[in-house]
Tab-separated table of C-alpha atoms in Angstrom:
chain	number	residue	atom	x	y	z
A	1	LEU	CA	82.835	-109.659	48.100
A	2	LYS	CA	80.723	-110.600	45.666
A	3	GLY	CA	82.577	-113.933	43.576
A	4	PRO	CA	81.472	-117.609	43.410
A	5	PRO	CA	83.371	-120.096	44.691
A	6	GLY	CA	87.712	-120.697	43.586
A	7	ILE	CA	87.978	-116.335	43.482
A	8	GLY	CA	90.127	-116.185	46.599
A	9	LYS	CA	87.558	-114.511	49.246
A	10	THR	CA	88.917	-116.323	51.916
A	11	TYR	CA	92.557	-115.769	51.011
A	12	ILE	CA	91.486	-112.175	50.564
A	13	LEU	CA	90.146	-112.428	54.757
A	14	SER	CA	93.226	-113.794	55.144
A	15	LEU	CA	95.343	-110.755	53.955
A	16	VAL	CA	92.239	-108.176	54.896
A	17	MET	CA	93.110	-110.541	58.775
A	18	GLY	CA	96.630	-110.033	58.882
A	19	GLU	CA	97.056	-106.220	58.200
A	20	MET	CA	94.578	-105.416	60.649
A	21	MET	CA	95.111	-107.831	63.349
A	22	VAL	CA	99.219	-106.204	63.916
A	23	ALA	CA	99.157	-104.540	67.470
A	24	PRO	CA	98.888	-100.958	66.402
A	25	LYS	CA	101.395	-98.776	69.005
A	26	GLU	CA	99.710	-97.432	72.465
A	27	THR	CA	98.511	-94.596	72.081
A	28	ARG	CA	97.570	-91.733	74.903
A	29	HIS	CA	94.263	-92.121	73.896
A	30	GLY	CA	94.807	-95.976	74.834
A	31	THR	CA	94.028	-97.813	71.839
A	32	LYS	CA	93.475	-101.690	71.287
A	33	PRO	CA	94.544	-103.585	68.849
A	34	TYR	CA	91.326	-105.154	66.621
A	35	ILE	CA	90.261	-108.715	67.811
A	36	VAL	CA	88.555	-110.401	64.375
A	37	LEU	CA	84.787	-111.974	64.527
A	38	PHE	CA	83.822	-114.049	61.967
A	39	VAL	CA	80.628	-116.339	61.267
A	40	ALA	CA	79.593	-118.735	58.686
A	41	PRO	CA	76.417	-120.235	58.527
A	42	TYR	CA	78.282	-124.599	59.308
A	43	ILE	CA	81.032	-125.551	61.113
A	44	ASP	CA	82.321	-127.162	58.467
A	45	LEU	CA	82.838	-123.085	56.970
A	46	CYS	CA	83.684	-122.131	60.344
A	47	LYS	CA	86.928	-125.572	60.019
A	48	GLN	CA	87.467	-124.131	56.851
A	49	PHE	CA	88.039	-120.576	57.164
A	50	ILE	CA	90.748	-121.684	60.194
A	51	LYS	CA	92.315	-124.351	57.787
A	52	LYS	CA	93.131	-121.963	55.530
A	53	THR	CA	94.012	-119.149	57.676
A	54	LYS	CA	96.548	-120.721	58.806
A	55	SER	CA	99.692	-120.212	57.692
A	56	THR	CA	98.243	-116.133	57.974
A	57	LEU	CA	96.773	-116.672	62.224
A	58	GLU	CA	100.300	-118.381	62.668
A	59	MET	CA	101.863	-115.458	61.787
A	60	GLN	CA	100.472	-112.951	63.945
A	61	LEU	CA	99.349	-114.448	66.393
A	62	GLY	CA	102.432	-116.308	66.763
A	63	ALA	CA	103.625	-120.602	67.370
A	64	ASP	CA	100.437	-120.712	69.995
A	65	TRP	CA	98.081	-119.192	68.119
A	66	GLU	CA	95.727	-121.498	68.253
A	67	SER	CA	95.753	-120.320	71.575
A	68	LYS	CA	94.241	-117.046	70.961
A	69	VAL	CA	91.808	-117.863	67.982
A	70	VAL	CA	88.436	-119.192	70.513
A	71	LYS	CA	85.756	-121.722	68.368
A	72	ILE	CA	82.018	-120.815	69.341
A	73	TYR	CA	80.330	-123.623	67.716
A	74	LYS	CA	76.417	-123.995	69.010
A	75	HIS	CA	75.648	-128.260	69.473
A	76	GLY	CA	71.915	-128.405	69.940
A	77	ALA	CA	70.531	-125.530	72.740
A	78	ASN	CA	73.947	-125.716	74.327
A	79	SER	CA	77.024	-123.382	73.149
A	80	VAL	CA	80.270	-124.274	73.924
A	81	VAL	CA	81.008	-121.446	75.406
A	82	SER	CA	79.808	-118.885	77.625
A	83	PRO	CA	79.548	-115.482	76.820
A	84	GLU	CA	81.572	-114.817	80.870
A	85	MET	CA	84.205	-116.998	79.252
A	86	LEU	CA	84.437	-115.268	75.990
A	87	LYS	CA	85.172	-112.636	78.160
A	88	GLY	CA	87.187	-114.150	80.056
A	89	LYS	CA	89.270	-115.289	76.556
A	90	LEU	CA	89.203	-111.566	75.936
A	91	ASP	CA	90.880	-110.937	78.193
A	92	ASP	CA	93.783	-113.106	79.036
A	93	GLY	CA	94.792	-112.386	74.683
A	94	ALA	CA	91.998	-114.066	72.863
A	95	ARG	CA	91.934	-112.195	68.908
A	96	VAL	CA	89.995	-113.810	66.677
A	97	PHE	CA	86.736	-115.389	67.770
A	98	VAL	CA	84.626	-117.934	64.697
A	99	ALA	CA	80.722	-118.961	65.503
A	100	THR	CA	78.485	-120.410	63.562
A	101	GLU	CA	74.875	-118.219	62.901
A	102	ALA	CA	72.777	-120.486	64.958
A	103	SER	CA	75.372	-118.345	67.949
A	104	ALA	CA	76.574	-115.634	67.089
A	105	ASP	CA	74.434	-114.247	70.076
A	106	ARG	CA	77.545	-115.000	71.983
A	107	LEU	CA	79.893	-112.759	69.779
A	108	LEU	CA	76.806	-109.638	69.470
A	109	GLU	CA	77.583	-109.620	73.527
A	110	LEU	CA	80.880	-110.007	73.266
A	111	ALA	CA	81.299	-107.428	70.553
A	112	ALA	CA	78.925	-104.821	72.936
A	113	TYR	CA	81.843	-105.665	75.791
A	114	ALA	CA	85.490	-104.907	73.418
A	115	GLU	CA	83.643	-101.804	72.371
A	116	GLU	CA	83.775	-101.026	76.269
A	117	GLN	CA	86.992	-102.523	77.033
A	118	LYS	CA	88.299	-100.033	74.066
A	119	TYR	CA	89.159	-102.827	71.190
A	120	LYS	CA	88.700	-101.931	67.707
A	121	LEU	CA	85.978	-104.904	65.456
A	122	LEU	CA	86.292	-106.446	62.360
A	123	VAL	CA	83.775	-108.082	61.765
A	124	MET	CA	83.719	-110.788	59.149
A	125	LYS	CA	79.746	-112.988	57.335
A	126	ASP	CA	80.979	-115.141	55.481
A	127	GLU	CA	77.619	-116.904	52.901
A	128	ALA	CA	75.916	-113.239	54.007
A	129	HIS	CA	72.869	-114.218	51.997
A	130	TYR	CA	72.684	-117.281	54.897
A	131	CYS	CA	70.071	-115.175	57.201
A	132	SER	CA	70.348	-111.896	55.877
A	133	ARG	CA	66.633	-110.963	57.087
A	134	LYS	CA	66.843	-107.711	59.673
A	135	ASP	CA	66.970	-109.509	62.786
A	136	GLY	CA	69.893	-111.798	62.133
A	137	LYS	CA	72.004	-112.419	64.776
A	138	SER	CA	75.626	-112.091	62.187
A	139	MET	CA	73.297	-108.890	60.349
A	140	GLN	CA	73.384	-107.150	63.580
A	141	LEU	CA	76.925	-107.667	64.321
A	142	MET	CA	77.823	-105.930	60.592
A	143	ARG	CA	75.478	-103.200	61.668
A	144	MET	CA	77.916	-102.103	64.469
A	145	VAL	CA	81.057	-102.021	62.045
A	146	LYS	CA	78.438	-100.321	59.384
A	147	LEU	CA	78.967	-96.672	59.263
A	148	PRO	CA	77.042	-93.857	60.794
A	149	ALA	CA	74.365	-92.202	58.201
A	150	LYS	CA	75.528	-89.260	60.566
A	151	LYS	CA	79.477	-88.359	61.560
A	152	ARG	CA	78.005	-87.363	64.807
A	153	ASP	CA	79.034	-91.386	66.121
A	154	ARG	CA	82.217	-91.851	65.858
A	155	ALA	CA	83.126	-94.335	67.756
A	156	SER	CA	81.860	-96.818	65.346
A	157	PHE	CA	84.369	-95.235	62.292
A	158	VAL	CA	87.006	-97.052	63.761
A	159	HIS	CA	85.833	-100.704	63.042
A	160	ARG	CA	85.200	-101.955	59.534
A	161	GLY	CA	83.120	-105.645	58.734
A	162	ILE	CA	83.672	-107.973	55.213
A	163	ILE	CA	80.378	-109.981	54.346
A	164	CYS	CA	81.401	-112.526	51.357
A	165	THR	CA	79.492	-114.166	49.092
A	166	ALA	CA	78.197	-115.006	45.778
A	167	THR	CA	74.458	-113.702	45.827
A	168	PRO	CA	74.252	-111.134	47.785
A	169	THR	CA	70.242	-110.614	49.225
A	170	LEU	CA	69.126	-106.920	49.003
A	171	ALA	CA	69.355	-106.585	52.255
A	172	VAL	CA	73.601	-107.139	51.872
A	173	ARG	CA	74.037	-105.087	49.320
A	174	LYS	CA	72.347	-102.368	51.946
A	175	MET	CA	74.244	-103.463	54.249
A	176	CYS	CA	77.339	-102.734	52.112
A	177	ASP	CA	78.691	-99.202	52.047
A	178	HIS	CA	80.718	-100.247	49.325
A	179	THR	CA	82.114	-103.273	47.090
A	180	ALA	CA	84.444	-104.018	46.623
A	181	CYS	CA	84.297	-106.870	44.325
A	182	ASN	CA	81.972	-107.695	41.858
A	183	MET	CA	82.906	-110.547	39.671
A	184	LEU	CA	80.308	-112.820	37.833
A	185	LEU	CA	79.831	-115.982	37.374
A	186	GLU	CA	80.592	-114.757	32.962
A	187	LYS	CA	84.012	-113.533	34.326
A	188	ALA	CA	85.207	-116.801	36.784
A	189	ILE	CA	84.543	-119.085	33.737
A	190	GLN	CA	86.577	-117.068	30.758
A	191	GLU	CA	89.426	-116.705	34.329
A	192	GLY	CA	89.016	-120.204	35.061
A	193	PHE	CA	88.343	-119.954	38.429
A	194	CYS	CA	84.951	-121.495	37.019
A	195	LEU	CA	83.953	-124.064	34.592
A	196	PRO	CA	81.032	-123.706	32.785
A	197	TYR	CA	78.286	-125.804	34.207
A	198	GLU	CA	75.210	-127.034	33.491
A	199	ILE	CA	71.974	-127.606	35.584
A	200	VAL	CA	70.310	-131.024	35.488
A	201	LEU	CA	66.662	-131.443	37.362
A	202	PRO	CA	65.898	-134.871	37.524
A	203	LEU	CA	62.278	-135.427	37.172
A	204	LEU	CA	60.819	-138.447	40.001
A	205	THR	CA	58.636	-140.303	37.793
A	206	ASP	CA	56.662	-143.045	38.672
A	207	LYS	CA	57.426	-146.112	36.983
A	208	ALA	CA	54.007	-147.039	36.203
A	209	ASP	CA	52.893	-143.132	35.217
A	210	LEU	CA	56.768	-142.573	33.183
A	211	ALA	CA	55.190	-145.633	31.233
A	212	LYS	CA	52.179	-144.366	30.580
A	213	GLY	CA	53.937	-140.376	29.847
A	214	GLY	CA	52.543	-139.060	32.808
A	215	ASN	CA	52.832	-136.223	35.553
A	216	PRO	CA	55.328	-136.219	37.882
A	217	ALA	CA	55.128	-138.196	41.015
A	218	ASP	CA	54.649	-136.848	44.794
A	219	ALA	CA	57.993	-137.734	45.926
A	220	ARG	CA	56.705	-138.360	48.987
A	221	GLN	CA	53.883	-140.571	48.113
A	222	VAL	CA	56.175	-142.451	46.317
A	223	ALA	CA	58.644	-143.134	49.252
A	224	TYR	CA	55.494	-143.120	50.958
A	225	GLU	CA	54.967	-146.365	48.894
A	226	SER	CA	58.537	-147.969	48.441
A	227	ALA	CA	58.273	-148.190	52.477
A	228	GLN	CA	55.066	-149.662	51.921
A	229	ALA	CA	55.813	-152.280	49.566
A	230	TRP	CA	59.337	-153.516	51.336
A	231	ALA	CA	57.700	-153.473	55.237
A	232	ALA	CA	55.584	-156.593	52.748
A	233	GLU	CA	58.099	-158.373	51.522
A	234	ARG	CA	60.028	-158.616	54.925
A	235	GLY	CA	56.401	-159.859	55.566
């Protein structure tokens, strides 16, 4: 999904998630339902995703939906939940796992375990231009659900993935098997999703140089000199 902010990318994620999370009937192959693995760069974006998809989660998971949504955020070197705890949550019925990019390694371990347990994966990567390098954990996660180049690996055909961004990198474009939405900023402005905008670039200039019509100053030097002056005034 490619498009500027405000066009409803999160709403589309919510609709897809709601549709895919409906538990299928058991078959002779013992097929299990989809579990959702959501990755975003920052904690605020993870919280925003849960808030915006609350109605879908409540509809599909019931009144106790919050107990089935696991938040995986990393603070410094510590993670909120260990891999063993995540596996336990999955075994206890959790269906949605939300992580920041810093904690995507936990999702990788969980995805491998879920695949062993015959769960189907729905991986969603928001603001996908962030950390789109080849060795990024979230990109490794997306590769788990990407259609194989050769059709010998039938297992990966049961998985699904969605990438969202307004500014896809080349790596992101190569990762996707197809584009479901590609709205240009001009189109979003025409449709009323976004307002026309201007880019304003402030130019930091030393006051003395400004009076002389001089060149822009080095920001760090100006900050240093200002700090020195402030300290001198206060003895």
